[in-house]
mmCIF file of C-alpha atoms and ligand atoms in Angstrom:
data_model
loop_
_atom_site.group_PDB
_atom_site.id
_atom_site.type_symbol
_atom_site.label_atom_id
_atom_site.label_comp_id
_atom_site.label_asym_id
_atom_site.label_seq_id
_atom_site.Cartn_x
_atom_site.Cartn_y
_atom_site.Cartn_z
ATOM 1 C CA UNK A 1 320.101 283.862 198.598
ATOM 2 C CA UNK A 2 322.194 282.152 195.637
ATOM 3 C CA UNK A 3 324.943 284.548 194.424
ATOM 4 C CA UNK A 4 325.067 284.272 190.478
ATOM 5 C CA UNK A 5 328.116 283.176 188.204
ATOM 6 C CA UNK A 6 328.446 286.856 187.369
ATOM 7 C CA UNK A 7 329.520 287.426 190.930
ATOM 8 C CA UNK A 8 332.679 285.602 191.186
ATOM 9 C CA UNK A 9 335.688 286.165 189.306
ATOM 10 C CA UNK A 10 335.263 284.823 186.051
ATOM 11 C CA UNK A 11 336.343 286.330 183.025
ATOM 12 C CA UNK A 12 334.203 287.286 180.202
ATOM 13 C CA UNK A 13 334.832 284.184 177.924
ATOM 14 C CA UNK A 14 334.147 281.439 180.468
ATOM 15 C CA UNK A 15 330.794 283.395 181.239
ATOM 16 C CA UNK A 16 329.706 283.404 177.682
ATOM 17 C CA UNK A 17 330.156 279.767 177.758
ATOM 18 C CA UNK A 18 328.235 279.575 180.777
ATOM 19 C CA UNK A 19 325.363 281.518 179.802
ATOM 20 C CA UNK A 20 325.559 279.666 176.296
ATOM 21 C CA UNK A 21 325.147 276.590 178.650
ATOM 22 C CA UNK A 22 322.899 278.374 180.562
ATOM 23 C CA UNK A 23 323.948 278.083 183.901
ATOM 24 C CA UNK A 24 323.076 280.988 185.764
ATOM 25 C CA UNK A 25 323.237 279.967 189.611
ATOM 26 C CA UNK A 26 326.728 278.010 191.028
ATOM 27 C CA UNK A 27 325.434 275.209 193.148
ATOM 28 C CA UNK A 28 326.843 274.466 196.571
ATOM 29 C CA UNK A 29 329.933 273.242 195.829
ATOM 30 C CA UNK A 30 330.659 275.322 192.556
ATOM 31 C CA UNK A 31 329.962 278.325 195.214
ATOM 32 C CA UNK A 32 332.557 276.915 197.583
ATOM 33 C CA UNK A 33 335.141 275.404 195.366
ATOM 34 C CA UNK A 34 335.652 277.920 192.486
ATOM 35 C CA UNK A 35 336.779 281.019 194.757
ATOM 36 C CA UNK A 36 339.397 277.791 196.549
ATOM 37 C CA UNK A 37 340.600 276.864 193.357
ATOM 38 C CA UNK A 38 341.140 280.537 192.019
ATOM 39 C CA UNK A 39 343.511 281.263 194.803
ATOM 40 C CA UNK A 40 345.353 278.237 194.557
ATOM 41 C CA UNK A 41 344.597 276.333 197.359
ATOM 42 C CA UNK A 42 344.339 272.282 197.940
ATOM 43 C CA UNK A 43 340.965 271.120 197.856
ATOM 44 C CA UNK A 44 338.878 267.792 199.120
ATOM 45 C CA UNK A 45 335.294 267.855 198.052
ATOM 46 C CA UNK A 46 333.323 265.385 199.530
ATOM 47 C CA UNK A 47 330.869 265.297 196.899
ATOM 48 C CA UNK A 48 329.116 262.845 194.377
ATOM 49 C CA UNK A 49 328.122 263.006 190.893
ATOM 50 C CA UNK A 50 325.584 265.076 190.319
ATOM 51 C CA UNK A 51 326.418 267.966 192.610
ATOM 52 C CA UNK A 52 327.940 270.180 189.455
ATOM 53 C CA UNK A 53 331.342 269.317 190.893
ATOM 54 C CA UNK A 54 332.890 268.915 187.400
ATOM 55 C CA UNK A 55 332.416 272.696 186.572
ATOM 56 C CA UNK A 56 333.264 273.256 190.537
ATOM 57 C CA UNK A 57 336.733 272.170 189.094
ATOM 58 C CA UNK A 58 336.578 272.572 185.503
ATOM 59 C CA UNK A 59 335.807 276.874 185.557
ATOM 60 C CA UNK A 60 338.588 277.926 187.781
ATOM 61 C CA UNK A 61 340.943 275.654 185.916
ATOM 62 C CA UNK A 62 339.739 276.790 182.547
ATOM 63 C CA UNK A 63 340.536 280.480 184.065
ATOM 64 C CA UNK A 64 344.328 279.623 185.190
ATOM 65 C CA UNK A 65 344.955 278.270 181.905
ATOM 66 C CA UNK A 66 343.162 281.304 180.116
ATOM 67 C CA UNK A 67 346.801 282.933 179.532
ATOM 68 C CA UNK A 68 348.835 280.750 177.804
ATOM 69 C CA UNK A 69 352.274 279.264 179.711
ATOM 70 C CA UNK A 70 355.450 279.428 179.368
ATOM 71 C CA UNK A 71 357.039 276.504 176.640
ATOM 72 C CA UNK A 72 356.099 273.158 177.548
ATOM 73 C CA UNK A 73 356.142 269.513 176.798
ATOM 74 C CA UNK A 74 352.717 268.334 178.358
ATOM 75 C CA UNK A 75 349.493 269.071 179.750
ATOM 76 C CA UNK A 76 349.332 271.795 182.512
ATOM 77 C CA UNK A 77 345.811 270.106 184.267
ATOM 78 C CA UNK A 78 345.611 266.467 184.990
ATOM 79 C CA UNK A 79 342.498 265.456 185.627
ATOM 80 C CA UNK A 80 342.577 261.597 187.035
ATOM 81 C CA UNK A 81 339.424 259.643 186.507
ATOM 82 C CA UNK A 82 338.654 255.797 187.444
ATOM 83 C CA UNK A 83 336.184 255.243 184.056
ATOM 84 C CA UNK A 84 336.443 256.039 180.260
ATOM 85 C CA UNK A 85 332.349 257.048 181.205
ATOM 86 C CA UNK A 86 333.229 259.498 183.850
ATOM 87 C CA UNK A 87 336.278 260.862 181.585
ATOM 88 C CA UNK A 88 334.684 260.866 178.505
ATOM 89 C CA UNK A 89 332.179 263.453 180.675
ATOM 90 C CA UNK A 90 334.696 265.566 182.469
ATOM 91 C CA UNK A 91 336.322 265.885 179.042
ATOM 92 C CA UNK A 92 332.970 267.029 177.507
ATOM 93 C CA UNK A 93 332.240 269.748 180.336
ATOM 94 C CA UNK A 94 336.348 271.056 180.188
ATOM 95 C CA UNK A 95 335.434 271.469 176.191
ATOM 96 C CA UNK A 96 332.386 272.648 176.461
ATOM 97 C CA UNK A 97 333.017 275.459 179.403
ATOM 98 C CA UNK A 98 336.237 276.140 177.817
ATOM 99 C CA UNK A 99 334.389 277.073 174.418
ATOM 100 C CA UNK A 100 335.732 280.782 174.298
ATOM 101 C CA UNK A 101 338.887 280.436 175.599
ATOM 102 C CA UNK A 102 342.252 278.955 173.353
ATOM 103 C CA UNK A 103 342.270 275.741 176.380
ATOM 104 C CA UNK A 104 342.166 272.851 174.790
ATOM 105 C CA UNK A 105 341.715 269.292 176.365
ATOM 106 C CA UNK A 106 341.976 265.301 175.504
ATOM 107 C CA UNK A 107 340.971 262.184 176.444
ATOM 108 C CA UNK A 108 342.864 258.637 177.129
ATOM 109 C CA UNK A 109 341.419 255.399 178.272
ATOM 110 C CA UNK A 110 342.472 251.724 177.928
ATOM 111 C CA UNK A 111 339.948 249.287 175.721
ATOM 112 C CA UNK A 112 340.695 251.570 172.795
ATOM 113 C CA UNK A 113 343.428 251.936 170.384
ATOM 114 C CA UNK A 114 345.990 254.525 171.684
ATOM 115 C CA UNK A 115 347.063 255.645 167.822
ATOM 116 C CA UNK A 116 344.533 258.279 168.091
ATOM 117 C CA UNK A 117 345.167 259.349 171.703
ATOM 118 C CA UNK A 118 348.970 259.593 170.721
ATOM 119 C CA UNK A 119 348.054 262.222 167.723
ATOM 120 C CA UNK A 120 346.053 263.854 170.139
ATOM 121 C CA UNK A 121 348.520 264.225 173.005
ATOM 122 C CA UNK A 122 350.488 265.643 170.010
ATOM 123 C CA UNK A 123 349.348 268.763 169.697
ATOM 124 C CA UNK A 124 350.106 269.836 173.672
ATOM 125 C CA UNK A 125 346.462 269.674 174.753
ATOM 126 C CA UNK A 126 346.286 271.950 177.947
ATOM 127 C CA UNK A 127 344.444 269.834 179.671
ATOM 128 C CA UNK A 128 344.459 265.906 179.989
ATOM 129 C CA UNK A 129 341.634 263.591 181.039
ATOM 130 C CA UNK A 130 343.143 260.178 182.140
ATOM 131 C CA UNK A 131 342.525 256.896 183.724
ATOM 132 C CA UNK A 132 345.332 255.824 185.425
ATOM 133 C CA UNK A 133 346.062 252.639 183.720
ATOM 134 C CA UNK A 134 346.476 253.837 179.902
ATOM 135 C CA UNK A 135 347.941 257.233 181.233
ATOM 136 C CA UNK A 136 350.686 255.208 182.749
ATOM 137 C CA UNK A 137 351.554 253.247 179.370
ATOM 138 C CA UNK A 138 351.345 256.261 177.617
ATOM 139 C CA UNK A 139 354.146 257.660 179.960
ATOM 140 C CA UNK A 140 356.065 254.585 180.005
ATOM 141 C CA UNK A 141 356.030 254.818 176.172
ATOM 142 C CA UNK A 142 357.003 258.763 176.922
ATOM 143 C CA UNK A 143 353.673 259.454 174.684
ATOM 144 C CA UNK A 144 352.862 262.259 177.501
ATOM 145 C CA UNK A 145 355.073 264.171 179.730
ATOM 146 C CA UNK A 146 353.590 265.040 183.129
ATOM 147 C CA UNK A 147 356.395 267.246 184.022
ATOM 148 C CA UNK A 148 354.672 270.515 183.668
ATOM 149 C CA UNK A 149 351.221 269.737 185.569
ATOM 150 C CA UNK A 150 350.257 272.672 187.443
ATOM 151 C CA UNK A 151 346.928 271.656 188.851
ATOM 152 C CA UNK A 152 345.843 267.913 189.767
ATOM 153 C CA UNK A 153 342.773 266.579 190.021
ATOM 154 C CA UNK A 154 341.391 263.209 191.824
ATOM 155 C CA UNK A 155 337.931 262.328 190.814
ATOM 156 C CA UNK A 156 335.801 259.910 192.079
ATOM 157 C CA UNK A 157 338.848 258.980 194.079
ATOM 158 C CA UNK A 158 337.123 256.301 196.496
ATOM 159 C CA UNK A 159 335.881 254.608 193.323
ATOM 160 C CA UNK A 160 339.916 254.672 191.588
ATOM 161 C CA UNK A 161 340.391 253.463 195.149
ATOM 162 C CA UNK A 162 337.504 250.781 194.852
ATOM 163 C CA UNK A 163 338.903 249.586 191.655
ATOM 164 C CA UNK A 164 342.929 248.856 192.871
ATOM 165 C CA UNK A 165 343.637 251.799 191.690
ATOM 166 C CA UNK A 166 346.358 252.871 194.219
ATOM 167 C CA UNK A 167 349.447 251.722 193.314
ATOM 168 C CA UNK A 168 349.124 253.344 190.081
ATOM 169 C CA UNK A 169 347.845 256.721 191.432
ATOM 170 C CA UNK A 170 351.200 257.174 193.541
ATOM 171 C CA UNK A 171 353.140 256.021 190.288
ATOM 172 C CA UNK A 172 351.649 258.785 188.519
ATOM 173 C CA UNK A 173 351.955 260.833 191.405
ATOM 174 C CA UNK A 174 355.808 260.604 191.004
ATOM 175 C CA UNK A 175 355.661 261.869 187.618
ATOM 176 C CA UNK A 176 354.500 265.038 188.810
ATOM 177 C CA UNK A 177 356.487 267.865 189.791
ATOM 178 C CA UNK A 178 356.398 268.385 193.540
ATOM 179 C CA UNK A 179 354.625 271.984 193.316
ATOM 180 C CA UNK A 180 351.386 272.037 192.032
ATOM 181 C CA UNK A 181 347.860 272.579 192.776
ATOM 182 C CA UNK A 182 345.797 269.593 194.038
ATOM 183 C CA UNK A 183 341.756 268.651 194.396
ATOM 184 C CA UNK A 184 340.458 265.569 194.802
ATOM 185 C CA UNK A 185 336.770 264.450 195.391
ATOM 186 C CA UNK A 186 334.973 261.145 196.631
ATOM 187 C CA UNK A 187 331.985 260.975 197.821
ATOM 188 C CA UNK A 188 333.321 258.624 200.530
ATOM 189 C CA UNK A 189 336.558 258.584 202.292
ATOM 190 C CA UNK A 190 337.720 255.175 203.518
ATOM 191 C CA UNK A 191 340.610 255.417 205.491
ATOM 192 C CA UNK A 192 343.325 253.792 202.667
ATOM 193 C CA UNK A 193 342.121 257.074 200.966
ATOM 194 C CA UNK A 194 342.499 259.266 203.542
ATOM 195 C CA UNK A 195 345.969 257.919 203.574
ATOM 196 C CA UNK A 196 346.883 259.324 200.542
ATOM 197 C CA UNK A 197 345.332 262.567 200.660
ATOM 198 C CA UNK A 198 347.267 263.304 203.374
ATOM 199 C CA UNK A 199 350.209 262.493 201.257
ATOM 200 C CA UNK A 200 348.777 264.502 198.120
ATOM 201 C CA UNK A 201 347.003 267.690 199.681
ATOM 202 C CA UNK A 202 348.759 270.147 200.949
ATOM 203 C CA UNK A 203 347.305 271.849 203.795
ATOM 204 C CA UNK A 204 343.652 271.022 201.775
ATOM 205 C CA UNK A 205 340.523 273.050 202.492
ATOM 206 C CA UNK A 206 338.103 270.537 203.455
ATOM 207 C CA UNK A 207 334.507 271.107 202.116
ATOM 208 C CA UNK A 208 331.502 268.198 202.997
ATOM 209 C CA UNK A 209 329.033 268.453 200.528
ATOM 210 C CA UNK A 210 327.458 264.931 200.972
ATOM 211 C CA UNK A 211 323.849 266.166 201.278
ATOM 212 C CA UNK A 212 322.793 265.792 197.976
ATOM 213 C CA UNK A 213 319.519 265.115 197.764
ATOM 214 C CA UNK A 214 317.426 263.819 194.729
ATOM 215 C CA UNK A 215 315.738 265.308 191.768
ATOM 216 C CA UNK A 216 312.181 266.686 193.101
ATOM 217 C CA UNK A 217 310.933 264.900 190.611
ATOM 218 C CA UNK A 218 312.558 261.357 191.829
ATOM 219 C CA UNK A 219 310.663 259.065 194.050
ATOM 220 C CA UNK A 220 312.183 256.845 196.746
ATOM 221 C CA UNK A 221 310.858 253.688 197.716
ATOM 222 C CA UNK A 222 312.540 250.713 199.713
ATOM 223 C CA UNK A 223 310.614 247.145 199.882
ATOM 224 C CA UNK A 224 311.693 244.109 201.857
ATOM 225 C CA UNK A 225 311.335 241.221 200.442
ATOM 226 C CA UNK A 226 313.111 237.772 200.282
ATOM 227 C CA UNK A 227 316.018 237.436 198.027
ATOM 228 C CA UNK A 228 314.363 234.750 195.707
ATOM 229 C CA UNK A 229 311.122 236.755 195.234
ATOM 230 C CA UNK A 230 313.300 239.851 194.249
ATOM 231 C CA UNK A 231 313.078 239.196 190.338
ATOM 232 C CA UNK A 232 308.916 238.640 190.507
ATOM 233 C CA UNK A 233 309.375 242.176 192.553
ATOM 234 C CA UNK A 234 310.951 243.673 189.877
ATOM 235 C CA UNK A 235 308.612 242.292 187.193
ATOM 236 C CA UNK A 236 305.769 243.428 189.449
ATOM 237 C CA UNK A 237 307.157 246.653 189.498
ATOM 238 C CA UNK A 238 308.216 247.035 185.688
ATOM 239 C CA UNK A 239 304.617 245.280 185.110
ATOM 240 C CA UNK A 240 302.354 247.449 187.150
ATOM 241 C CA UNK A 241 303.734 250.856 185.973
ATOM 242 C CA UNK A 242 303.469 253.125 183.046
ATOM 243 C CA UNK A 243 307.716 252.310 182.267
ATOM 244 C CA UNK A 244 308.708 254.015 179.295
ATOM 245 C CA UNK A 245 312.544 252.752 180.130
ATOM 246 C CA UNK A 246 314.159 251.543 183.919
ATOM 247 C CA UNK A 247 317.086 251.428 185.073
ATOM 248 C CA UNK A 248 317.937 248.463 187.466
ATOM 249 C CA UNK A 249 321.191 248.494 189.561
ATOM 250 C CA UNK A 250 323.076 245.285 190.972
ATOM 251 C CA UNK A 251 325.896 244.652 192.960
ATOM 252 C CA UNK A 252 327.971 242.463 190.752
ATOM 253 C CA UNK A 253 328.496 241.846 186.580
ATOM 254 C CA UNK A 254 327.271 238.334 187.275
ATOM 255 C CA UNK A 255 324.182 239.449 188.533
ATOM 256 C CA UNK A 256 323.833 242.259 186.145
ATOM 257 C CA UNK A 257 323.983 239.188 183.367
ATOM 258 C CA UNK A 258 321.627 237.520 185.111
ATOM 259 C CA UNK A 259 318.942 239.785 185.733
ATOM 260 C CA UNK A 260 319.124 241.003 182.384
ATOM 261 C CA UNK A 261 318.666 237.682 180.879
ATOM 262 C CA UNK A 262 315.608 236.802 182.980
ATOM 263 C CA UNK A 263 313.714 239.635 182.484
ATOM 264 C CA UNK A 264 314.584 239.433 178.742
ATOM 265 C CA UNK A 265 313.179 235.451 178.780
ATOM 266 C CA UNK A 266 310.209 237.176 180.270
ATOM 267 C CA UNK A 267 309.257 239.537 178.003
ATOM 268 C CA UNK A 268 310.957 242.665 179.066
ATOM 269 C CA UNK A 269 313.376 244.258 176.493
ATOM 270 C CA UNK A 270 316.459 244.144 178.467
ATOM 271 C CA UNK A 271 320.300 244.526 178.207
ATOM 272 C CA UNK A 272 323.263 244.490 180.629
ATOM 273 C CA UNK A 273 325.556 247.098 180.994
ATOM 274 C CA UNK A 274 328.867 246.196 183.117
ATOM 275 C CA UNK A 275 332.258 246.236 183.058
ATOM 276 C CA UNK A 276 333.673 243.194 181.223
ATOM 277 C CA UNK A 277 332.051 244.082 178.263
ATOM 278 C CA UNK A 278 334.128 246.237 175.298
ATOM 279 C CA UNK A 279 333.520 249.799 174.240
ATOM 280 C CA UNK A 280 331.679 249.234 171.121
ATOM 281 C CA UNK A 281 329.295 246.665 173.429
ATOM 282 C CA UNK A 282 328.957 249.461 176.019
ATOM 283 C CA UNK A 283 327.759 251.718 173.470
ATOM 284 C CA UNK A 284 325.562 249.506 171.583
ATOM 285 C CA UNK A 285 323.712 248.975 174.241
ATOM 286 C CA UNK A 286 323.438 252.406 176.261
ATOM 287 C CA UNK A 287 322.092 253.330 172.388
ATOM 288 C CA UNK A 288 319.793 250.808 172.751
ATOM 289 C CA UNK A 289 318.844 251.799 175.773
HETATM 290 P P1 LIG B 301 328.230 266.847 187.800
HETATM 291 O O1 LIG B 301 327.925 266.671 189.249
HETATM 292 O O2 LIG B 301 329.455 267.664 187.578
HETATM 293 O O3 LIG B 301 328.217 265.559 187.051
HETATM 294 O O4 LIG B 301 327.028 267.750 187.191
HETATM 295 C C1 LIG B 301 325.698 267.333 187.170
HETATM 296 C C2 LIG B 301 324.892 268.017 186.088
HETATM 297 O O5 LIG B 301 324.549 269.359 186.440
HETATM 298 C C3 LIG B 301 325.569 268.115 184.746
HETATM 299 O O6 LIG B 301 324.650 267.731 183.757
HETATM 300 C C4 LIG B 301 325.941 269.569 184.585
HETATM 301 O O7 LIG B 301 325.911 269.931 183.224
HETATM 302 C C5 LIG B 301 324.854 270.262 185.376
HETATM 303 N N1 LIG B 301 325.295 271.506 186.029
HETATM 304 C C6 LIG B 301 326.457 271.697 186.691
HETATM 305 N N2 LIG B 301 326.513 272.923 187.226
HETATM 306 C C7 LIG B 301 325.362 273.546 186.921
HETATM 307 C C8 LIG B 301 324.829 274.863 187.205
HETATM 308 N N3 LIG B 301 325.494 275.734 187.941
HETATM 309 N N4 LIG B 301 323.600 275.150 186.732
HETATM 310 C C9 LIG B 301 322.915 274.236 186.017
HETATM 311 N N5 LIG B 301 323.363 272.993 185.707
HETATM 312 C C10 LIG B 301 324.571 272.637 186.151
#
């Protein structure tokens, strides 16, 4: 049977913020990780989105950082993520879990003005979400020290990986001071990865969480069908059903384009959501969405 949150050691303000969030039960990976992480030990979670692996990390953190440090001149958490999406979320659940407690936590990601990020930084934010690209001009620019990090975390690595990531993972790895706490998490591990977890983790506890199943409520279905019948498939598909809203993925921008454009010429009110486009166009259209 599930143990509850109440069970494992958790002080009182991060399980007001749970209850207040409602969270009752730890799933498999919180149940595994969080005791890890409160003794201090390295940990690779093989684990996607969607698994509650963000508050696997984000509640034991939250409890190290409870009592307040000694003097510093940065963050005492890094937490390493390859989108301003996926940060932008990890950011939310550190503030949001961290409700009752004085840890505080910011945000910095490139295809934004840094002047805000800057002020933020300012005030010593306990913990900082980054992607590795503006985090490294901001320490270039000495806008953020990373001298006092305490506990690192990797997230989503195989998709940093994925996205050339590497070379400016170990850069910000040598900003780091050589003891410290370390967790990183990918749902896959190729073996360029593997490469540098051995050089990050220390001695990790390995956890495989991989089978993650979908929603109940979630429906799988695979068709075959010949690459130049796949958009009538789709419009089939969007056509025959009672679609309130769908979400259609594709390998590559280009096709994302694409696809959105035909189906749009055809009726269907649609909009592509990729990676070339800015910020403001990434919102505009998950809000229309
Ligand atoms: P994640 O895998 O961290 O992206 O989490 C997936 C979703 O599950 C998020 O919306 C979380 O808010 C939610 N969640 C995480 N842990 C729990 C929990 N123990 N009970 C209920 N919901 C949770």
């Amino acid at each position: 049977m599930a143990i509850p949150f109440t069970s494992l050691a958790l002080s009182e303000p991060i399980q007001s913020a749970l209850q207040e969030r409602d969270y009752t039960t730890p799933s498999p990976i919180q149940e595994q990780t969080i005791p890890l992480v409160l003794k201090g030990d390295d940990v690779m979670g093989c684990a996607q989105t969607g698994t509650g692996k963000t508050a696997a990390f984000a509640l034991p953190i939250l409890e190290r950082l409870r009592e307040g440090g000694g003097p510093r001149r940065g963050p005492r958490a890094l937490v390493v993520a390859p989108t301003r999406e996926l940060a932008t979320q990890l950011q939310g659940e550190f503030e949001r879990l961290g409700e009752f407690t004085r840890v505080r936590s910011t945000k910095v990601f490139g295809g934004v003005p840094q002047g805000a990020q800057v002020r933020a930084l300012k005030s010593r934010p306990e913990v900082l979400v980054a992607c590795p690209g503006r985090l490294l001009d901001l320490v270039d620019q000495g806008a953020v020290h990373l001298g006092d990090v305490e506990v690192l975390v990797l997230d989503e690595a195989d998709h940093m990986f994925d996205m050339g990531f590497l070379p400016s993972l170990r850069r910000i790895l040598g900003h780091l001071p050589a003891r410290r706490q370390n967790l990183l998490f990918s749902a896959t591990m190729p073996k360029e990865l593997r490469r540098l977890a051995d050089d990050v983790l220390v001695q990790p506890v390995v956890l495989e969480l991989n089978h993650s199943k979908p929603a109940e409520t979630i429906e799988h279905v695979l068709y075959r069908c010949a690459p130049t019948l796949r958009l009538e498939l789709l419009e089939d598909i969007l056509d025959d059903d009672d679609f309130r809203s769908a979400i259609v993925f594709l390998r590559t921008k280009h096709r994302a384009r694409r696809v959105a454009k035909q189906l749009d010429a055809r009726g269907h009110r649609a909009i592509a959501l990729q990676g070339n486009m800015t910020q403001g166009q990434r919102v505009r259209a998950m809000e229309g969405f």
